[in-house]
mmCIF file of C-alpha atoms in Angstrom:
data_model
loop_
_atom_site.group_PDB
_atom_site.id
_atom_site.type_symbol
_atom_site.label_atom_id
_atom_site.label_comp_id
_atom_site.label_asym_id
_atom_site.label_seq_id
_atom_site.Cartn_x
_atom_site.Cartn_y
_atom_site.Cartn_z
ATOM 1 C CA MET A 1 -13.022 24.902 51.197
ATOM 2 C CA LEU A 2 -14.575 27.482 53.554
ATOM 3 C CA GLU A 3 -13.562 25.839 56.826
ATOM 4 C CA ALA A 4 -10.508 28.120 56.949
ATOM 5 C CA LEU A 5 -12.937 31.039 57.275
ATOM 6 C CA GLY A 6 -14.589 29.493 60.307
ATOM 7 C CA LEU A 7 -17.523 27.649 58.707
ATOM 8 C CA SER A 8 -18.296 24.091 59.739
ATOM 9 C CA GLY A 9 -18.550 21.405 57.075
ATOM 10 C CA THR A 10 -22.343 21.222 57.335
ATOM 11 C CA SER A 11 -22.733 25.006 57.145
ATOM 12 C CA GLU A 12 -20.524 25.072 54.055
ATOM 13 C CA MET A 13 -22.739 22.434 52.381
ATOM 14 C CA VAL A 14 -25.878 24.444 53.146
ATOM 15 C CA TYR A 15 -24.312 27.714 52.003
ATOM 16 C CA LEU A 16 -23.105 26.260 48.701
ATOM 17 C CA ALA A 17 -26.526 24.721 48.111
ATOM 18 C CA LEU A 18 -28.138 28.122 48.657
ATOM 19 C CA LEU A 19 -25.684 29.706 46.223
ATOM 20 C CA ASP A 20 -26.466 27.081 43.588
ATOM 21 C CA CYS A 21 -30.196 27.389 43.990
ATOM 22 C CA ALA A 22 -31.423 30.496 45.817
ATOM 23 C CA GLY A 23 -34.653 29.678 47.568
ATOM 24 C CA GLY A 24 -35.976 26.564 49.242
ATOM 25 C CA ASP A 25 -36.922 26.195 52.875
ATOM 26 C CA GLN A 26 -35.314 24.063 55.575
ATOM 27 C CA HIS A 27 -37.321 20.974 54.584
ATOM 28 C CA HIS A 28 -36.157 21.089 50.953
ATOM 29 C CA LEU A 29 -32.554 21.787 51.973
ATOM 30 C CA ALA A 30 -32.613 18.788 54.319
ATOM 31 C CA ASP A 31 -33.937 16.516 51.575
ATOM 32 C CA HIS A 32 -31.509 17.824 48.978
ATOM 33 C CA LEU A 33 -28.428 17.473 51.209
ATOM 34 C CA ASP A 34 -29.520 14.304 53.037
ATOM 35 C CA LEU A 35 -29.397 16.126 56.397
ATOM 36 C CA THR A 36 -31.853 16.323 59.269
ATOM 37 C CA GLU A 37 -33.867 19.519 59.621
ATOM 38 C CA HIS A 38 -32.157 20.069 62.975
ATOM 39 C CA GLU A 39 -28.749 20.012 61.246
ATOM 40 C CA VAL A 40 -30.004 22.462 58.632
ATOM 41 C CA ARG A 41 -31.387 24.812 61.295
ATOM 42 C CA GLU A 42 -28.055 24.775 63.137
ATOM 43 C CA ALA A 43 -26.225 25.511 59.882
ATOM 44 C CA LEU A 44 -28.586 28.403 59.091
ATOM 45 C CA ASP A 45 -28.037 29.788 62.590
ATOM 46 C CA GLU A 46 -24.289 29.669 62.058
ATOM 47 C CA LEU A 47 -24.540 31.307 58.626
ATOM 48 C CA THR A 48 -26.696 34.070 60.098
ATOM 49 C CA GLU A 49 -24.198 34.595 62.917
ATOM 50 C CA MET A 50 -21.412 34.846 60.320
ATOM 51 C CA ALA A 51 -23.480 37.501 58.453
ATOM 52 C CA LEU A 52 -23.860 35.337 55.339
ATOM 53 C CA LEU A 53 -27.644 35.200 55.788
ATOM 54 C CA GLN A 54 -29.913 38.042 56.792
ATOM 55 C CA GLU A 55 -30.952 38.291 60.433
ATOM 56 C CA GLY A 56 -34.198 36.509 61.245
ATOM 57 C CA ASP A 57 -34.008 33.952 58.454
ATOM 58 C CA THR A 58 -33.583 30.932 60.712
ATOM 59 C CA GLY A 59 -37.131 30.468 61.948
ATOM 60 C CA ARG A 60 -39.031 27.233 61.426
ATOM 61 C CA GLN A 61 -39.603 26.543 57.708
ATOM 62 C CA ARG A 62 -38.728 30.095 56.641
ATOM 63 C CA THR A 63 -36.895 30.525 53.374
ATOM 64 C CA PRO A 64 -33.310 31.716 53.994
ATOM 65 C CA LYS A 65 -32.280 34.955 52.294
ATOM 66 C CA LEU A 66 -28.642 35.230 51.232
ATOM 67 C CA VAL A 67 -26.543 38.314 51.814
ATOM 68 C CA ASP A 68 -24.685 39.350 48.648
ATOM 69 C CA PRO A 69 -21.879 36.710 48.561
ATOM 70 C CA GLU A 70 -19.189 39.250 47.700
ATOM 71 C CA ILE A 71 -20.129 41.438 50.663
ATOM 72 C CA GLY A 72 -20.611 38.502 53.011
ATOM 73 C CA MET A 73 -17.299 36.853 52.131
ATOM 74 C CA ALA A 74 -15.404 40.151 52.363
ATOM 75 C CA ALA A 75 -16.771 40.688 55.876
ATOM 76 C CA LEU A 76 -15.907 37.103 56.835
ATOM 77 C CA ILE A 77 -12.329 37.456 55.592
ATOM 78 C CA ALA A 78 -11.938 40.770 57.428
ATOM 79 C CA ARG A 79 -13.186 39.091 60.594
ATOM 80 C CA GLN A 80 -10.645 36.299 60.214
ATOM 81 C CA GLN A 81 -7.842 38.796 59.591
ATOM 82 C CA ALA A 82 -8.767 40.656 62.773
ATOM 83 C CA GLU A 83 -8.759 37.371 64.689
ATOM 84 C CA ILE A 84 -5.328 36.487 63.304
ATOM 85 C CA ALA A 85 -3.989 39.893 64.360
ATOM 86 C CA ARG A 86 -5.442 39.420 67.858
ATOM 87 C CA ARG A 87 -3.939 35.951 68.175
ATOM 88 C CA GLN A 88 -0.566 37.234 66.958
ATOM 89 C CA GLN A 89 -0.559 39.883 69.665
ATOM 90 C CA GLU A 90 -1.472 37.238 72.260
ATOM 91 C CA ILE A 91 1.491 35.159 71.104
ATOM 92 C CA GLU A 92 3.845 38.100 71.394
ATOM 93 C CA GLU A 93 2.504 38.933 74.862
ATOM 94 C CA SER A 94 3.091 35.305 75.851
ATOM 95 C CA LYS A 95 6.681 35.657 74.715
ATOM 96 C CA LEU A 96 6.925 38.815 76.796
ATOM 97 C CA ALA A 97 5.613 36.910 79.810
ATOM 98 C CA LEU A 98 8.344 34.333 79.235
ATOM 99 C CA ALA A 99 10.941 37.103 79.154
ATOM 100 C CA ARG A 100 9.610 38.378 82.489
ATOM 101 C CA LEU A 101 9.802 34.889 83.967
ATOM 102 C CA LEU A 102 13.397 34.516 82.826
ATOM 103 C CA SER A 103 14.293 37.872 84.325
ATOM 104 C CA GLN A 104 12.619 37.132 87.655
ATOM 105 C CA HIS A 105 14.695 33.991 88.053
ATOM 106 C CA SER A 106 17.923 35.353 86.638
ATOM 107 C CA GLU A 107 19.315 36.160 90.094
ATOM 108 C CA SER A 108 19.049 32.536 91.183
ATOM 109 C CA ARG A 109 21.120 31.313 88.250
ATOM 110 C CA PRO A 110 24.921 31.396 88.170
ATOM 111 C CA LYS A 111 26.189 34.751 86.905
ATOM 112 C CA SER A 112 27.904 34.766 83.548
ATOM 113 C CA ALA A 113 29.185 37.587 81.388
ATOM 114 C CA ASP A 114 27.677 35.807 78.407
ATOM 115 C CA SER A 115 24.272 35.083 79.964
ATOM 116 C CA GLY A 116 22.556 37.861 78.001
ATOM 117 C CA VAL A 117 20.617 38.952 81.100
ATOM 118 C CA GLU A 118 21.587 41.834 83.380
ATOM 119 C CA HIS A 119 19.600 42.491 86.553
ATOM 120 C CA LEU A 120 19.242 46.072 87.866
ATOM 121 C CA THR A 121 17.929 47.197 91.238
ATOM 122 C CA GLY A 122 16.979 50.748 92.201
ATOM 123 C CA ALA A 123 15.761 53.719 90.171
ATOM 124 C CA ALA A 124 19.247 55.305 90.013
ATOM 125 C CA ALA A 125 20.847 52.137 88.614
ATOM 126 C CA ILE A 126 18.077 51.719 86.047
ATOM 127 C CA ARG A 127 18.311 55.318 84.870
ATOM 128 C CA ARG A 128 22.131 55.197 84.702
ATOM 129 C CA ARG A 129 22.080 52.011 82.602
ATOM 130 C CA LEU A 130 19.365 53.434 80.354
ATOM 131 C CA ARG A 131 21.533 56.473 79.665
ATOM 132 C CA GLU A 132 24.432 54.168 78.734
ATOM 133 C CA ILE A 133 22.239 52.139 76.382
ATOM 134 C CA ALA A 134 20.801 55.305 74.805
ATOM 135 C CA ALA A 135 24.290 56.706 74.262
ATOM 136 C CA SER A 136 25.339 53.507 72.469
ATOM 137 C CA CYS A 137 22.286 53.490 70.192
ATOM 138 C CA GLU A 138 23.154 53.639 66.501
ATOM 139 C CA TRP A 139 19.886 53.795 64.555
ATOM 140 C CA GLU A 140 16.611 53.066 66.407
ATOM 141 C CA VAL A 141 14.890 53.209 69.789
ATOM 142 C CA CYS A 142 11.379 51.766 70.228
ATOM 143 C CA SER A 143 9.613 52.281 73.523
ATOM 144 C CA PHE A 144 6.369 51.798 75.414
ATOM 145 C CA MET A 145 5.755 54.615 77.902
ATOM 146 C CA PRO A 146 2.753 53.729 80.066
ATOM 147 C CA GLY A 147 1.708 55.975 82.917
ATOM 148 C CA GLY A 148 -0.198 59.206 82.688
ATOM 149 C CA ALA A 149 0.730 62.624 83.943
ATOM 150 C CA GLU A 150 3.225 61.303 86.501
ATOM 151 C CA PHE A 151 5.859 60.549 83.893
ATOM 152 C CA ALA A 152 6.117 64.324 83.225
ATOM 153 C CA GLU A 153 8.255 64.647 86.369
ATOM 154 C CA ASN A 154 11.213 63.122 84.467
ATOM 155 C CA LEU A 155 10.884 65.216 81.332
ATOM 156 C CA PRO A 156 13.939 67.507 81.844
ATOM 157 C CA GLY A 157 16.369 64.559 81.836
ATOM 158 C CA ASP A 158 14.566 62.797 79.005
ATOM 159 C CA ARG A 159 14.714 65.905 76.788
ATOM 160 C CA PHE A 160 18.502 65.747 76.721
ATOM 161 C CA LEU A 161 18.575 62.036 75.876
ATOM 162 C CA ASP A 162 15.929 62.317 73.181
ATOM 163 C CA SER A 163 17.297 65.430 71.484
ATOM 164 C CA ASP A 164 20.832 63.997 71.473
ATOM 165 C CA ALA A 165 19.607 60.765 69.827
ATOM 166 C CA ILE A 166 17.626 62.654 67.168
ATOM 167 C CA ASP A 167 20.650 64.867 66.425
ATOM 168 C CA ARG A 168 22.646 61.690 65.753
ATOM 169 C CA GLY A 169 20.043 60.514 63.240
ATOM 170 C CA VAL A 170 18.501 57.873 65.494
ATOM 171 C CA ARG A 171 14.905 56.941 64.690
ATOM 172 C CA LEU A 172 12.787 57.314 67.829
ATOM 173 C CA ARG A 173 9.397 55.590 67.936
ATOM 174 C CA THR A 174 7.450 56.049 71.141
ATOM 175 C CA ILE A 175 3.964 54.901 72.158
ATOM 176 C CA TYR A 176 2.303 56.702 75.058
ATOM 177 C CA LEU A 177 -1.130 56.182 76.557
ATOM 178 C CA ASP A 178 -4.067 58.053 75.017
ATOM 179 C CA SER A 179 -4.535 59.782 78.370
ATOM 180 C CA ILE A 180 -1.464 62.027 77.884
ATOM 181 C CA ARG A 181 -3.472 63.981 75.322
ATOM 182 C CA ASN A 182 -5.404 65.457 78.256
ATOM 183 C CA HIS A 183 -2.295 66.449 80.247
ATOM 184 C CA PRO A 184 -0.662 69.707 79.015
ATOM 185 C CA ALA A 185 2.909 68.978 80.168
ATOM 186 C CA ALA A 186 2.951 65.402 78.874
ATOM 187 C CA ALA A 187 1.213 66.290 75.611
ATOM 188 C CA GLY A 188 3.569 69.249 75.147
ATOM 189 C CA TYR A 189 6.594 67.015 75.578
ATOM 190 C CA ALA A 190 5.240 64.471 73.103
ATOM 191 C CA GLN A 191 4.532 67.290 70.639
ATOM 192 C CA TRP A 192 8.087 68.620 71.123
ATOM 193 C CA LEU A 193 9.434 65.148 70.310
ATOM 194 C CA SER A 194 7.276 64.995 67.205
ATOM 195 C CA GLU A 195 8.444 68.410 65.994
ATOM 196 C CA LEU A 196 12.075 67.329 66.390
ATOM 197 C CA GLY A 197 11.443 64.438 64.026
ATOM 198 C CA SER A 198 10.538 61.651 66.444
ATOM 199 C CA GLU A 199 7.540 59.439 65.685
ATOM 200 C CA VAL A 200 4.954 59.514 68.451
ATOM 201 C CA ARG A 201 1.723 57.548 68.755
ATOM 202 C CA THR A 202 -0.757 56.775 71.511
ATOM 203 C CA ALA A 203 -2.701 53.643 72.476
ATOM 204 C CA PRO A 204 -5.523 53.036 74.970
ATOM 205 C CA SER A 205 -3.335 50.698 77.062
ATOM 206 C CA LEU A 206 0.182 49.266 77.038
ATOM 207 C CA PRO A 207 1.541 45.963 78.400
ATOM 208 C CA GLN A 208 4.363 47.607 80.406
ATOM 209 C CA ARG A 209 7.264 50.040 80.118
ATOM 210 C CA MET A 210 9.779 48.807 77.561
ATOM 211 C CA PHE A 211 12.783 49.979 75.546
ATOM 212 C CA VAL A 212 14.199 48.159 72.530
ATOM 213 C CA VAL A 213 17.441 49.606 71.152
ATOM 214 C CA ASP A 214 18.721 48.754 67.660
ATOM 215 C CA ARG A 215 16.654 45.537 67.934
ATOM 216 C CA ARG A 216 19.638 44.008 69.784
ATOM 217 C CA ILE A 217 19.097 44.965 73.430
ATOM 218 C CA ALA A 218 15.979 45.617 75.518
ATOM 219 C CA MET A 219 15.093 46.814 78.999
ATOM 220 C CA VAL A 220 11.874 45.815 80.785
ATOM 221 C CA PRO A 221 10.728 45.937 84.429
ATOM 222 C CA VAL A 222 10.908 42.716 86.411
ATOM 223 C CA ASN A 223 7.416 43.176 87.844
ATOM 224 C CA ALA A 224 5.279 45.561 85.804
ATOM 225 C CA ASP A 225 2.282 45.121 88.133
ATOM 226 C CA ASP A 226 4.124 46.302 91.254
ATOM 227 C CA GLU A 227 4.703 50.062 91.187
ATOM 228 C CA ASP A 228 6.997 49.842 94.231
ATOM 229 C CA ASP A 229 9.311 47.257 92.680
ATOM 230 C CA GLU A 230 12.270 49.264 91.342
ATOM 231 C CA SER A 231 14.014 46.495 89.443
ATOM 232 C CA ALA A 232 14.538 45.879 85.762
ATOM 233 C CA VAL A 233 16.310 43.511 83.448
ATOM 234 C CA VAL A 234 18.443 44.267 80.403
ATOM 235 C CA VAL A 235 18.219 41.472 77.837
ATOM 236 C CA SER A 236 20.487 40.899 74.842
ATOM 237 C CA ILE A 237 19.313 37.364 73.969
ATOM 238 C CA GLY A 238 18.414 37.528 70.275
ATOM 239 C CA GLY A 239 15.171 35.552 70.392
ATOM 240 C CA VAL A 240 13.805 37.443 73.400
ATOM 241 C CA VAL A 241 14.673 40.865 71.969
ATOM 242 C CA SER A 242 13.093 39.874 68.666
ATOM 243 C CA ALA A 243 9.872 38.879 70.465
ATOM 244 C CA LEU A 244 9.785 42.183 72.350
ATOM 245 C CA TYR A 245 10.285 44.142 69.140
ATOM 246 C CA THR A 246 7.517 42.162 67.410
ATOM 247 C CA LEU A 247 5.169 43.044 70.272
ATOM 248 C CA PHE A 248 6.086 46.712 69.854
ATOM 249 C CA ALA A 249 5.491 46.555 66.094
ATOM 250 C CA SER A 250 2.082 44.931 66.632
ATOM 251 C CA VAL A 251 0.923 47.707 68.972
ATOM 252 C CA TRP A 252 2.510 50.384 66.744
ATOM 253 C CA ARG A 253 0.402 49.326 63.761
ATOM 254 C CA THR A 254 -2.856 49.819 65.663
ATOM 255 C CA SER A 255 -1.913 52.971 67.626
ATOM 256 C CA THR A 256 -2.883 56.538 66.663
ATOM 257 C CA PRO A 257 -0.345 59.151 65.464
ATOM 258 C CA LEU A 258 -0.168 62.075 67.869
ATOM 259 C CA GLY A 259 -1.469 64.650 65.396
ATOM 260 C CA LEU A 260 -4.640 62.679 64.652
ATOM 261 C CA PRO A 261 -7.769 62.531 66.830
ATOM 262 C CA ARG A 262 -8.451 59.302 68.657
ATOM 263 C CA PRO A 263 -10.746 57.183 66.452
ATOM 264 C CA ARG A 264 -14.362 56.615 67.473
ATOM 265 C CA ALA A 265 -16.150 53.525 66.170
ATOM 266 C CA ALA A 266 -19.724 53.323 64.920
ATOM 267 C CA ASP A 267 -20.849 52.287 68.412
ATOM 268 C CA GLY A 268 -19.551 55.615 69.743
ATOM 269 C CA LEU A 269 -16.667 54.138 71.765
ATOM 270 C CA THR A 270 -13.121 55.431 71.555
ATOM 271 C CA ASP A 271 -10.275 52.916 71.792
ATOM 272 C CA GLN A 272 -9.695 54.094 75.349
ATOM 273 C CA GLY A 273 -13.375 53.593 76.204
ATOM 274 C CA ARG A 274 -13.319 50.101 74.707
ATOM 275 C CA GLU A 275 -10.214 49.234 76.751
ATOM 276 C CA ALA A 276 -11.945 50.506 79.900
ATOM 277 C CA LEU A 277 -14.921 48.302 79.045
ATOM 278 C CA LYS A 278 -12.670 45.230 78.728
ATOM 279 C CA LEU A 279 -11.128 45.974 82.135
ATOM 280 C CA LEU A 280 -14.598 46.462 83.635
ATOM 281 C CA GLY A 281 -15.736 43.129 82.233
ATOM 282 C CA LYS A 282 -12.721 41.448 83.825
ATOM 283 C CA GLY A 283 -13.825 42.826 87.201
ATOM 284 C CA CYS A 284 -10.885 45.217 87.579
ATOM 285 C CA THR A 285 -11.105 47.845 90.304
ATOM 286 C CA ASP A 286 -11.118 51.571 89.601
ATOM 287 C CA GLU A 287 -7.511 51.724 90.812
ATOM 288 C CA VAL A 288 -6.378 49.075 88.319
ATOM 289 C CA ILE A 289 -8.295 50.727 85.468
ATOM 290 C CA ALA A 290 -6.728 54.083 86.351
ATOM 291 C CA ARG A 291 -3.232 52.615 86.301
ATOM 292 C CA ARG A 292 -3.721 50.768 83.012
ATOM 293 C CA LEU A 293 -5.209 53.795 81.245
ATOM 294 C CA GLY A 294 -2.885 56.330 82.855
ATOM 295 C CA VAL A 295 -5.716 58.425 84.329
ATOM 296 C CA SER A 296 -6.722 59.436 87.847
ATOM 297 C CA VAL A 297 -8.852 57.106 89.969
ATOM 298 C CA ARG A 298 -11.573 59.762 89.875
ATOM 299 C CA THR A 299 -11.578 59.719 86.062
ATOM 300 C CA ALA A 300 -11.578 55.909 85.995
ATOM 301 C CA ARG A 301 -14.564 55.890 88.364
ATOM 302 C CA ARG A 302 -16.436 58.355 86.152
ATOM 303 C CA VAL A 303 -15.707 56.359 82.979
ATOM 304 C CA ALA A 304 -16.860 53.144 84.679
ATOM 305 C CA SER A 305 -20.113 54.772 85.834
ATOM 306 C CA GLU A 306 -20.832 56.119 82.351
ATOM 307 C CA LEU A 307 -20.264 52.722 80.745
ATOM 308 C CA LEU A 308 -22.462 50.949 83.301
ATOM 309 C CA ALA A 309 -25.212 53.504 82.693
ATOM 310 C CA ARG A 310 -24.920 53.231 78.922
ATOM 311 C CA LEU A 311 -25.245 49.445 79.122
ATOM 312 C CA ASP A 312 -27.970 49.660 81.783
ATOM 313 C CA ALA A 313 -25.869 47.241 83.834
ATOM 314 C CA ARG A 314 -25.931 46.842 87.616
ATOM 315 C CA SER A 315 -22.530 45.190 87.909
ATOM 316 C CA ARG A 316 -19.226 45.056 86.074
ATOM 317 C CA PHE A 317 -19.785 41.437 85.152
ATOM 318 C CA GLN A 318 -23.174 42.319 83.652
ATOM 319 C CA ALA A 319 -21.580 45.217 81.753
ATOM 320 C CA GLY A 320 -19.051 42.823 80.235
ATOM 321 C CA ALA A 321 -21.765 40.333 79.248
ATOM 322 C CA ARG A 322 -23.888 43.026 77.621
ATOM 323 C CA ALA A 323 -20.893 44.508 75.821
ATOM 324 C CA VAL A 324 -20.154 41.070 74.326
ATOM 325 C CA ALA A 325 -23.816 40.643 73.336
ATOM 326 C CA ARG A 326 -23.735 43.998 71.519
ATOM 327 C CA GLY A 327 -20.474 43.147 69.782
ATOM 328 C CA TRP A 328 -18.588 45.991 71.467
ATOM 329 C CA VAL A 329 -15.901 43.622 72.765
ATOM 330 C CA ASP A 330 -15.017 39.996 72.094
ATOM 331 C CA LEU A 331 -15.617 37.308 74.702
ATOM 332 C CA ASP A 332 -11.915 36.402 74.548
ATOM 333 C CA ASP A 333 -11.050 39.954 75.684
ATOM 334 C CA LEU A 334 -12.662 39.193 79.035
ATOM 335 C CA ASP A 335 -10.662 36.020 79.784
#
């Protein structure tokens, strides 16, 4: 019954027995359930880890103390919902990786007008095609805009495209990096978009640059990890575009509207700080962290030093391990 919430069969038996008859130590539970005391101890450890028993109630022959079942179950369900959301985003990112793979090999396949994949090379070609797609848009443009202050260099051209789309009644939804809030030109542009009627949010990190137009056509870079690779692919294959839009929607739900302050959790970390911690735990260099967060290398180095000091860690690997132990990040985030 409770296995769907992550409890093992034995732990469920022990938990239900405790609900039926509060009290009783490990020895009595083992006798009542026909289990070994070792099995009972393991079940109590699991129940404590799942916050259904109070911390410290798993010692030898101590009587377990239940957390209020309504509170405990609510927390367990919330934990499962968060895990489902994380897994859903992983699935969508896997689909995005497949789209990248298809685009990288599109040049080696026979060209066909009906292939649904169009390969572009060079910044001028990409920008020209993007203008054409924007001009043909009828009702919605969704986009990821990673990069920090450097994207402000292209603002004059983008202003015309964005204002024209809004005038035509197109819904613009754009997600930038949190770091633009600290850059006057970039933040000013995002605020201008918002005042025109566009919907603007920020996130601590983004998978890559991406545009999805009318949920029927999308443009993504061929190699998002190579800043010098000026090539992109335009995709109109229904299933791929749908996967890209679903990824956008997943990030949109958890991003912060521009007019609101970036949230800070009970542990004192902002979303951007937590993302930096995940990258640290993966062993990423300051240069990689800077690129992913859209900040300068100097800022990335400062953030890394502050996190290491806060965790009293001597290495990035140790920082990741201690962050997991404190519950600041999940172990899966460091894979």
